[in-house]
Amino acid sequence: MQFAGPLALRSGASISDYTLAYETYGTLNAERSNAVLVCHALNASHHVAGVYQGQARSEGWWDNMVGPGKPLDTDRFFVIGVNNLGSCFGSTGPMHVNPATGRVYGADFPVVTVEDWVDAQAALLDALGIETLAAVMGGSLGGMQALSWTLQYPDRVRHAVVVASAPNLTAENIAFNEVARRAIVTDPDFHGGHFYEHGVVPKRGLRIARMIGHITYLSDDVMNAKFGRILRSAVEGEVAGADYRYSTQDVEFQIESYLRYQGDKFSEYFDANTYLLITRALDYFDPARSHGGKLSAALAQARAKFLLVSFKTDWRFSPARSREIVKALLDNSRNVSYAEIDAPHGHDAFLLDDVRYMGVVRSYFERVAREFQQ
Amino acid sequence: MQFAGPLALRSGASISDYTLAYETYGTLNAERSNAVLVCHALNASHHVAGVYQGQARSEGWWDNMVGPGKPLDTDRFFVIGVNNLGSCFGSTGPMHVNPATGRVYGADFPVVTVEDWVDAQAALLDALGIETLAAVMGGSLGGMQALSWTLQYPDRVRHAVVVASAPNLTAENIAFNEVARRAIVTDPDFHGGHFYEHGVVPKRGLRIARMIGHITYLSDDVMNAKFGRILRSAVEGEVAGADYRYSTQDVEFQIESYLRYQGDKFSEYFDANTYLLITRALDYFDPARSHGGKLSAALAQARAKFLLVSFKTDWRFSPARSREIVKALLDNSRNVSYAEIDAPHGHDAFLLDDVRYMGVVRSYFERVAREFQQ
């Protein structure tokens, strides 16, 4: 959908003539009371659920969660997925032409924040004629958007489902983001963010960024269970048998092979400027900041009811961070449900099937549905 | 010290005409029974203790641990530090000329293992006229060498002090090493490891490698305590006050400033090929490997007495990994002391002062000293 704007951004800049790519699933009811907005994290898009006809492996990124009869049941809810500004899956981003200059934005794309994305999402809901959301839902960075919705538009959201998220990034989180950004920015093919006009892509940097990301999405345990110290030659059944090659650059361990593959794949489709923008939005998010660092004071604005979910082996957004949000909400006597799931998969667990996790979300949405069906 | 060799390496290659840089502290007693070998980790050297005259900030890397009256007391012990083969602080490494070809080794330096280093260290002890070590000691990768000493030369080492170490790397450890290596190898200035002849250094890759390393050396908690979400502008007392700059490439958070500084400094002095070699030696170390993965079977060869120390917040070489070694030694009815120190500093704790840690090591070496003073 096309927007004239201008949309005022937290940086002081604004953006005009922008597009938001979105998809919807299910049917908006007559009362317009069954809409659920699903917010995406770093490398996902508006394609939350379902498949594109004739396209193999085109399942939406949360297809196990969203669909007919699924925990977020599109037979009952009208679900909206939207690609955020600055991303690279259809909404206006750094690879598009800035209508004000006629040049590709590149590194000049304005820095966007979680709050800006929420404002853009609200404008989309206005255009769709939806005043109030039954729920807003997201995992990781998507959970930050869901939380921010309850603070920026407290009267427009009845429930917030915040999964594997945090009230802000720790120093370690910022540190990992910074290494990934440095890898991209110092790639000679980055050209200060204007690589498009040079006909190149900083793939080396993107690969490193993705490899770092992947390590932090998985738990140590699940990595050991999945890859351990298994050699690639053992997996490929080489006649010579599984022995060290005594090389510094060959792929020897399975985990190396997996990471290189993930890095290569990512560098083929993800935009380098988008990576910088989205990791910076993560760094900046900190609703307590304008309240003297007091999260309880910040969350006093929320009116929604909450479900928070965290995963015990998630060391990127640990359960302790979700509990900070729970505590701050309880300090304000808000209605909060909280589930800490003992899944082994680390941060990635929020995207994976786990019968307890899926059960908790399903039950919660059954409760949400009862509210508007009364 | 110069060695003619050849030293046979685990890869099947061998190395001739090599130098080992070493330092000693204290005095070898008449019985030659008070020698302690200290093994270094990734980026340290033979300069374990003391300062170089007239050189500011030239303290050895374990100067808090080793010296007159210190836990490893050089008034009692004759301490030897040796720079490992392939490193870049004086011993023969990739930046030196291969006498067989007349060309700088570069990427052709033979791949060395923990076991190879131990063999080279044993040759140095032979040259120094030391048959038996009172103790061998090391932290992290240095601890792997100490452990390997007890397996390769069980009759030449009476005690092993293994700090913040592991019986092998986990998949996650290997993964972090691999990302660092990819950052170096894909730096256009690496030139396949023959950058010396191009007059350049792959500094971009080394910076990224060091930044990743630093994150994994520290605990999340100590990073938060030290840096948190503090902005650099707040620290520098800028008049404009501490606000976000809404940039993707500026240094905004203190943690970013710290990491970039560490990365820059490292890239000025560390050799890129050395980084590849040493991380690979870490990946390969796995004494259980030749015993069907059974660590207890592997450690049956050890005759030494052991002190193992780990640190609760060390997520790179976690206490659980040290406990695996303890258990395997106890399975063999070996004499083992074990201390798990509740220090906040993560893996770095093995280099830092902690009264409990220093006390444990001091007591242990007092016991070692009593043995040879009887």
XYZ file of N, CA, C and O in Angstrom, chain A residues 10-12 107 111 113 168-176 178-188 190 192-193 204 207-208 211-212 215-216 218-220 223-224 227-229 231 242-253 255-257 259-260 273 276-277 280 282-286 289 315 318, chain B residues 10-12 107 111 113 168-176 178-188 190 192-193 204 207-208 211-212 215-216 218-220 223-224 227-229 231 242-253 255-257 259-260 273 276-277 280 282-286 289 315 318:
592
model
N 11.542 9.288 14.715
C 12.125 9.690 15.992
C 13.443 10.451 15.829
O 13.855 11.199 16.690
N 14.110 10.224 14.702
C 15.395 10.889 14.470
C 15.234 12.366 14.171
O 16.213 13.107 14.160
N 13.999 12.791 13.894
C 13.767 14.160 13.466
C 13.532 14.237 11.958
O 12.951 15.202 11.465
N 22.838 4.390 1.966
C 23.134 4.715 3.360
C 22.377 5.946 3.842
O 22.381 6.251 5.036
N 17.284 6.643 9.548
C 17.334 5.637 10.609
C 15.945 5.516 11.217
O 15.328 6.518 11.581
N 13.186 3.532 13.938
C 13.145 2.913 15.263
C 11.911 2.022 15.374
O 11.013 2.071 14.522
N 15.002 -4.071 26.452
C 16.068 -3.387 25.706
C 17.187 -4.410 25.491
O 17.124 -5.522 26.022
N 18.191 -4.039 24.717
C 19.322 -4.947 24.525
C 20.342 -4.773 25.645
O 20.554 -3.673 26.134
N 20.999 -5.870 26.008
C 22.134 -5.790 26.931
C 23.374 -5.329 26.153
O 23.386 -5.282 24.921
N 24.429 -5.025 26.907
C 25.698 -4.645 26.283
C 26.181 -5.763 25.352
O 26.716 -5.499 24.271
N 25.980 -7.008 25.777
C 26.437 -8.128 24.939
C 25.650 -8.196 23.632
O 26.224 -8.434 22.569
N 24.341 -7.991 23.714
C 23.527 -7.952 22.490
C 24.018 -6.862 21.546
O 24.179 -7.093 20.345
N 24.227 -5.673 22.082
C 24.700 -4.556 21.251
C 26.056 -4.910 20.651
O 26.338 -4.618 19.484
N 26.890 -5.558 21.450
C 28.230 -5.926 20.999
C 28.156 -6.852 19.782
O 28.856 -6.640 18.786
N 27.316 -7.870 19.839
C 27.180 -8.767 18.687
C 26.670 -7.996 17.466
O 27.140 -8.217 16.342
N 27.153 -4.893 16.821
C 28.224 -4.007 16.364
C 29.258 -4.779 15.537
O 29.730 -4.283 14.509
N 29.618 -5.978 15.967
C 30.572 -6.772 15.191
C 29.996 -7.060 13.801
O 30.694 -6.930 12.788
N 28.730 -7.431 13.772
C 28.093 -7.714 12.483
C 28.101 -6.467 11.597
O 28.423 -6.541 10.406
N 27.786 -5.324 12.191
C 27.788 -4.082 11.399
C 29.179 -3.741 10.895
O 29.358 -3.319 9.750
N 30.190 -3.929 11.759
C 31.564 -3.618 11.332
C 31.978 -4.522 10.178
O 32.683 -4.092 9.276
N 31.564 -5.788 10.246
C 31.906 -6.712 9.169
C 31.322 -6.213 7.847
O 31.979 -6.265 6.808
N 30.112 -5.697 7.884
C 29.461 -5.199 6.663
C 30.108 -3.898 6.198
O 30.474 -3.739 5.034
N 30.261 -2.962 7.130
C 30.718 -1.618 6.772
C 32.160 -1.624 6.279
O 32.535 -0.820 5.421
N 32.990 -2.544 6.821
C 34.396 -2.571 6.408
C 34.632 -3.478 5.201
O 35.754 -3.576 4.728
N 33.575 -4.106 4.691
C 33.712 -4.847 3.439
C 33.947 -3.829 2.317
O 33.141 -2.909 2.134
N 35.043 -3.975 1.573
C 35.322 -2.985 0.508
C 34.172 -2.828 -0.481
O 34.044 -1.776 -1.099
N 31.157 -2.467 0.288
C 30.060 -1.705 0.891
C 30.000 -0.286 0.321
O 28.922 0.307 0.208
N 30.580 2.636 1.470
C 29.887 3.613 2.314
C 28.375 3.488 2.245
O 27.653 4.432 2.583
N 27.888 2.341 1.842
C 26.436 2.122 1.795
C 25.835 2.409 0.431
O 24.644 2.216 0.216
N 30.733 -10.512 1.662
C 31.632 -10.993 2.721
C 31.116 -10.568 4.083
O 31.034 -11.356 5.024
N 27.818 -12.288 5.067
C 28.034 -13.672 5.493
C 28.483 -13.728 6.952
O 27.966 -14.519 7.744
N 29.456 -12.885 7.289
C 29.961 -12.868 8.671
C 28.836 -12.483 9.632
O 28.650 -13.110 10.688
N 26.521 -15.397 10.109
C 27.136 -16.478 10.887
C 27.092 -16.140 12.383
O 26.750 -16.983 13.214
N 27.448 -14.903 12.711
C 27.389 -14.485 14.117
C 25.962 -14.608 14.634
O 25.717 -15.144 15.715
N 24.886 -18.200 15.390
C 25.439 -18.764 16.627
C 24.620 -18.293 17.829
O 24.323 -19.067 18.740
N 24.226 -17.028 17.805
C 23.525 -16.498 18.974
C 22.050 -16.889 19.001
O 21.391 -16.726 20.019
N 21.059 -19.984 18.446
C 20.986 -21.373 18.901
C 21.580 -21.507 20.299
O 22.452 -20.732 20.682
N 21.152 -22.501 21.025
C 21.771 -22.778 22.318
C 23.013 -23.637 22.093
O 23.139 -24.333 21.083
N 23.930 -23.559 23.040
C 25.130 -24.394 23.016
C 24.725 -25.876 22.941
O 25.282 -26.657 22.173
N 23.316 -26.943 19.517
C 24.434 -27.005 18.566
C 25.227 -28.292 18.761
O 25.646 -28.925 17.786
N 25.454 -28.641 20.018
C 26.189 -29.874 20.277
C 25.392 -31.089 19.842
O 25.941 -32.035 19.274
N 25.326 -30.810 15.811
C 26.597 -30.854 15.075
C 27.741 -31.467 15.879
O 28.569 -32.187 15.341
N 27.776 -31.152 17.165
C 28.851 -31.647 18.010
C 30.204 -31.376 17.380
O 30.441 -30.296 16.843
N 31.069 -32.363 17.418
C 32.391 -32.243 16.805
C 32.471 -33.113 15.543
O 33.553 -33.502 15.111
N 32.793 -34.423 11.957
C 33.508 -33.929 10.789
C 32.641 -34.082 9.552
O 31.853 -35.019 9.433
N 36.871 -40.439 8.484
C 36.742 -39.145 9.133
C 38.006 -38.805 9.913
O 38.180 -39.215 11.046
N 38.895 -38.094 9.261
C 40.080 -37.657 9.995
C 40.291 -36.164 9.772
O 39.750 -35.590 8.831
N 41.073 -35.558 10.658
C 41.416 -34.158 10.476
C 42.209 -34.007 9.188
O 42.994 -34.879 8.807
N 42.030 -32.869 8.542
C 42.798 -32.592 7.322
C 44.006 -31.717 7.613
O 44.793 -31.455 6.727
N 44.087 -31.216 8.819
C 45.177 -30.307 9.190
C 45.278 -29.149 8.205
O 46.268 -28.945 7.524
N 44.197 -28.414 8.142
C 44.124 -27.229 7.293
C 43.547 -26.097 8.129
O 42.851 -26.349 9.120
N 43.811 -24.877 7.740
C 43.201 -23.761 8.464
C 42.024 -23.176 7.706
O 41.268 -22.396 8.267
N 41.867 -23.536 6.442
C 40.822 -22.881 5.651
C 39.769 -23.838 5.111
O 38.705 -23.407 4.677
N 40.046 -25.130 5.118
C 39.048 -26.088 4.658
C 37.877 -26.141 5.634
O 38.014 -25.850 6.819
N 36.728 -26.541 5.110
C 35.592 -26.863 5.967
C 35.827 -28.255 6.520
O 35.848 -29.231 5.762
N 36.038 -28.372 7.805
C 36.311 -29.696 8.376
C 35.182 -30.184 9.274
O 34.815 -31.343 9.251
N 34.653 -29.294 10.093
C 33.592 -29.693 11.013
C 32.233 -29.373 10.389
O 32.080 -28.378 9.672
N 29.677 -28.119 11.762
C 29.171 -26.813 12.181
C 29.713 -25.723 11.261
O 29.012 -24.752 10.949
N 30.936 -25.883 10.774
C 31.495 -24.897 9.845
C 30.731 -24.903 8.531
O 30.413 -23.853 7.963
N 30.438 -26.106 8.062
C 29.712 -26.259 6.808
C 28.333 -25.610 6.914
O 27.903 -24.860 6.032
N 27.328 -23.221 9.007
C 27.405 -21.764 9.128
C 27.739 -21.107 7.791
O 27.166 -20.082 7.434
N 28.677 -21.711 7.063
C 29.023 -21.119 5.764
C 27.821 -21.138 4.830
O 27.562 -20.177 4.113
N 22.315 -2.539 3.901
C 21.851 -1.354 4.631
C 20.682 -1.692 5.556
O 20.562 -1.144 6.652
N 22.014 -3.030 8.778
C 22.463 -1.965 9.686
C 21.276 -1.283 10.355
O 21.266 -1.060 11.573
N 20.277 -0.968 9.554
C 19.114 -0.241 10.090
C 18.395 -1.059 11.153
O 18.029 -0.538 12.218
N 20.273 -1.486 14.374
C 20.289 -0.231 15.129
C 18.943 -0.005 15.827
O 18.907 0.489 16.961
N 17.117 -2.280 16.982
C 17.217 -3.150 18.162
C 18.003 -2.444 19.278
O 17.582 -2.402 20.435
N 19.171 -1.902 18.920
C 20.021 -1.229 19.911
C 19.264 -0.099 20.621
O 19.405 0.102 21.822
N 18.514 0.663 19.822
C 17.898 1.882 20.363
C 16.699 1.602 21.256
O 16.383 2.390 22.141
N 15.992 0.508 20.995
C 14.736 0.284 21.715
C 14.971 0.235 23.220
O 15.798 -0.548 23.701
N 14.262 1.047 23.950
C 14.486 1.143 25.392
C 13.411 2.045 26.001
O 13.677 3.186 26.364
N 13.942 4.393 28.893
C 14.940 5.455 28.771
C 14.353 6.837 29.061
O 14.997 7.664 29.727
N 19.776 -17.494 25.239
C 20.754 -16.636 25.921
C 20.872 -15.278 25.247
O 21.572 -14.391 25.724
N 17.114 -13.674 27.206
C 16.922 -14.686 28.239
C 15.604 -14.486 28.992
O 15.037 -13.395 28.995
N 51.787 -33.680 14.043
C 50.654 -34.594 13.947
C 50.063 -34.648 12.547
O 49.433 -35.627 12.145
N 50.257 -33.590 11.775
C 49.714 -33.536 10.418
C 50.459 -34.459 9.472
O 50.007 -34.697 8.354
N 51.632 -34.947 9.907
C 52.478 -35.724 9.010
C 53.638 -34.903 8.487
O 54.645 -35.458 8.039
N 50.800 -18.779 4.484
C 49.771 -19.807 4.664
C 50.342 -21.215 4.582
O 49.643 -22.181 4.884
N 50.381 -26.821 9.822
C 49.353 -26.760 10.865
C 49.892 -27.456 12.113
O 50.385 -28.591 12.033
N 49.467 -28.578 16.304
C 48.447 -28.983 17.265
C 48.970 -28.778 18.685
O 50.168 -28.538 18.891
N 37.792 -30.512 25.140
C 37.729 -30.216 23.700
C 36.787 -29.028 23.538
O 36.159 -28.583 24.499
N 36.699 -28.503 22.324
C 35.771 -27.403 22.073
C 34.384 -27.942 21.760
O 34.239 -28.983 21.127
N 33.360 -27.195 22.174
C 31.986 -27.502 21.766
C 31.768 -26.979 20.346
O 32.579 -26.225 19.800
N 30.636 -27.365 19.783
C 30.271 -26.861 18.446
C 30.209 -25.337 18.449
O 30.624 -24.682 17.493
N 29.706 -24.768 19.545
C 29.606 -23.303 19.614
C 30.990 -22.657 19.619
O 31.225 -21.644 18.954
N 31.920 -23.238 20.374
C 33.301 -22.735 20.373
C 33.891 -22.762 18.965
O 34.488 -21.780 18.503
N 33.746 -23.908 18.302
C 34.278 -24.039 16.940
C 33.610 -23.012 16.030
O 34.254 -22.395 15.179
N 32.315 -22.809 16.238
C 31.569 -21.865 15.403
C 32.149 -20.456 15.529
O 32.371 -19.776 14.528
N 32.405 -20.014 16.755
C 32.990 -18.674 16.929
C 34.372 -18.607 16.275
O 34.716 -17.603 15.640
N 35.357 -20.285 13.719
C 35.173 -20.315 12.272
C 34.757 -18.936 11.741
O 35.243 -18.499 10.697
N 33.883 -18.245 12.461
C 33.487 -16.905 12.005
C 34.705 -15.985 11.982
O 34.919 -15.236 11.021
N 35.525 -16.065 13.033
C 36.725 -15.232 13.085
C 37.652 -15.560 11.917
O 38.188 -14.664 11.258
N 37.826 -16.845 11.651
C 38.690 -17.237 10.537
C 38.135 -16.756 9.201
O 38.871 -16.264 8.346
N 36.818 -16.878 9.021
C 36.231 -16.423 7.761
C 36.427 -14.930 7.579
O 36.655 -14.453 6.467
N 36.313 -14.185 8.676
C 36.506 -12.733 8.591
C 37.920 -12.427 8.098
O 38.127 -11.533 7.276
N 38.904 -13.179 8.572
C 40.302 -12.955 8.174
C 40.531 -13.408 6.732
O 41.081 -12.673 5.908
N 40.095 -14.617 6.441
C 40.397 -15.225 5.143
C 39.703 -14.484 4.002
O 40.228 -14.399 2.886
N 38.508 -13.929 4.267
C 37.785 -13.234 3.193
C 38.152 -11.756 3.109
O 37.631 -11.047 2.250
N 39.029 -11.287 3.983
C 39.540 -9.919 3.849
C 40.412 -9.873 2.587
O 41.359 -10.655 2.460
N 40.087 -8.983 1.650
C 40.877 -8.952 0.401
C 42.377 -8.765 0.646
O 43.192 -9.166 -0.188
N 44.082 -10.387 2.703
C 44.681 -11.632 3.189
C 45.510 -12.309 2.100
O 46.518 -12.974 2.396
N 45.202 -14.962 0.327
C 45.426 -16.394 0.508
C 46.487 -16.710 1.550
O 47.046 -17.806 1.563
N 46.753 -15.768 2.434
C 47.737 -15.997 3.493
C 49.140 -15.513 3.134
O 50.060 -15.606 3.944
N 41.118 -5.603 8.657
C 39.661 -5.666 8.823
C 39.252 -6.991 9.450
O 38.467 -7.040 10.392
N 40.407 -7.344 13.102
C 39.565 -6.550 14.007
C 38.287 -7.306 14.360
O 37.899 -7.391 15.520
N 37.639 -7.840 13.322
C 36.381 -8.578 13.550
C 36.659 -9.794 14.445
O 35.924 -10.068 15.403
N 37.115 -8.686 18.002
C 35.862 -8.223 18.609
C 35.012 -9.421 19.046
O 34.470 -9.441 20.150
N 34.917 -10.416 18.168
C 34.152 -11.624 18.523
C 34.784 -12.277 19.748
O 34.094 -12.647 20.698
N 33.985 -10.480 23.041
C 32.623 -10.698 23.549
C 32.558 -12.029 24.294
O 31.945 -12.124 25.353
N 33.223 -13.040 23.734
C 33.099 -14.360 24.348
C 34.004 -14.522 25.572
O 33.851 -15.478 26.313
N 34.141 -12.265 27.951
C 33.491 -11.575 29.066
C 32.123 -12.185 29.331
O 31.485 -12.721 28.429
N 31.659 -12.075 30.554
C 30.306 -12.505 30.859
C 29.337 -11.389 30.497
O 29.710 -10.210 30.449
N 28.091 -11.775 30.248
C 27.036 -10.808 29.978
C 26.935 -9.829 31.155
O 26.816 -8.609 30.971
N 29.821 -7.305 31.326
C 29.645 -6.328 30.245
C 28.592 -5.303 30.611
O 28.753 -4.110 30.344
N 27.513 -5.777 31.215
C 26.465 -4.839 31.621
C 26.945 -3.922 32.727
O 26.653 -2.730 32.740
N 29.702 -1.591 30.915
C 29.295 -0.728 29.806
C 27.795 -0.458 29.785
O 27.371 0.645 29.470
N 27.016 -1.482 30.098
C 25.566 -1.355 30.057
C 25.113 -0.758 28.739
O 25.617 -1.127 27.681
N 24.185 0.183 28.817
C 23.697 0.868 27.621
C 24.205 2.311 27.594
O 23.606 3.185 26.955
N 25.948 5.620 26.739
C 26.345 6.213 25.469
C 27.715 6.851 25.609
O 28.065 7.389 26.658
N 23.592 13.311 26.447
C 23.651 11.937 25.971
C 22.368 11.572 25.251
O 21.387 11.177 25.866
N 22.374 11.725 23.945
C 21.199 11.306 23.196
C 21.630 10.439 22.018
O 22.786 10.463 21.606
N 20.688 9.670 21.517
C 20.971 8.887 20.326
C 21.309 9.836 19.172
O 20.760 10.925 19.058
N 22.182 9.370 18.289
C 22.514 10.174 17.110
C 21.737 9.711 15.884
O 21.829 10.326 14.838
N 21.042 8.614 16.021
C 20.298 8.037 14.899
C 21.209 7.860 13.689
O 21.009 8.452 12.636
N 22.227 7.058 13.909
C 23.168 6.733 12.840
C 23.369 5.224 12.855
O 23.150 4.578 13.876
N 23.788 4.665 11.738
C 24.066 3.230 11.735
C 25.558 2.939 11.819
O 25.952 1.812 12.057
N 26.393 3.960 11.617
C 27.826 3.685 11.565
C 28.633 4.410 12.633
O 29.790 4.066 12.870
N 28.063 5.417 13.275
C 28.784 6.100 14.347
C 28.955 5.179 15.550
O 28.168 4.254 15.763
N 29.987 5.471 16.342
C 30.125 4.818 17.637
C 29.196 5.541 18.598
O 29.396 6.718 18.887
N 28.174 4.863 19.060
C 27.223 5.534 19.951
C 27.276 4.987 21.375
O 27.213 5.732 22.332
N 27.381 3.672 21.484
C 27.398 3.060 22.808
C 28.850 2.829 23.243
O 29.714 2.530 22.409
N 30.099 0.314 24.694
C 30.566 -1.031 24.364
C 31.110 -1.079 22.938
O 32.089 -1.786 22.654
N 30.531 -0.289 22.053
C 31.027 -0.246 20.672
C 32.418 0.368 20.630
O 33.315 -0.116 19.933
N 32.578 1.430 21.381
C 33.866 2.121 21.434
C 34.950 1.182 21.968
O 36.048 1.083 21.415
N 34.974 -2.139 21.988
C 35.269 -3.242 21.061
C 36.101 -2.765 19.871
O 37.025 -3.438 19.439
N 35.758 -1.595 19.341
C 36.526 -1.100 18.195
C 37.970 -0.838 18.607
O 38.905 -1.140 17.854
N 47.882 -15.193 10.020
C 48.060 -16.640 9.873
C 48.171 -17.324 11.234
O 47.698 -18.456 11.406
N 44.754 -18.019 12.559
C 44.158 -19.219 11.952
C 44.743 -20.484 12.579
O 44.019 -21.420 12.943
N 46.071 -20.499 12.712
C 46.738 -21.695 13.231
C 46.298 -22.000 14.663
O 46.019 -23.151 15.011
N 42.754 -23.173 15.026
C 42.616 -24.542 14.545
C 43.165 -25.541 15.566
O 42.591 -26.629 15.741
N 43.028 -25.175 18.676
C 41.934 -25.278 19.650
C 40.863 -26.249 19.152
O 40.420 -27.136 19.890
N 40.443 -26.071 17.902
C 39.394 -26.932 17.331
C 39.787 -28.407 17.405
O 38.955 -29.271 17.688
N 41.053 -28.677 17.073
C 41.491 -30.069 16.934
C 41.668 -30.779 18.274
O 41.550 -32.004 18.346
N 42.012 -30.044 19.315
C 42.344 -30.710 20.578
C 41.175 -31.553 21.073
O 40.057 -31.058 21.230
N 41.435 -32.809 21.318
C 40.358 -33.719 21.720
C 40.974 -35.064 22.109
O 40.888 -36.045 21.365
N 39.399 -38.428 21.475
C 39.089 -38.816 20.092
C 39.712 -40.161 19.715
O 39.071 -40.978 19.053
N 31.344 -18.711 30.033
C 30.449 -19.469 29.143
C 31.209 -19.980 27.923
O 30.656 -20.718 27.112
N 33.022 -23.474 30.158
C 32.179 -23.465 31.348
C 32.669 -24.461 32.392
O 33.383 -25.421 32.074
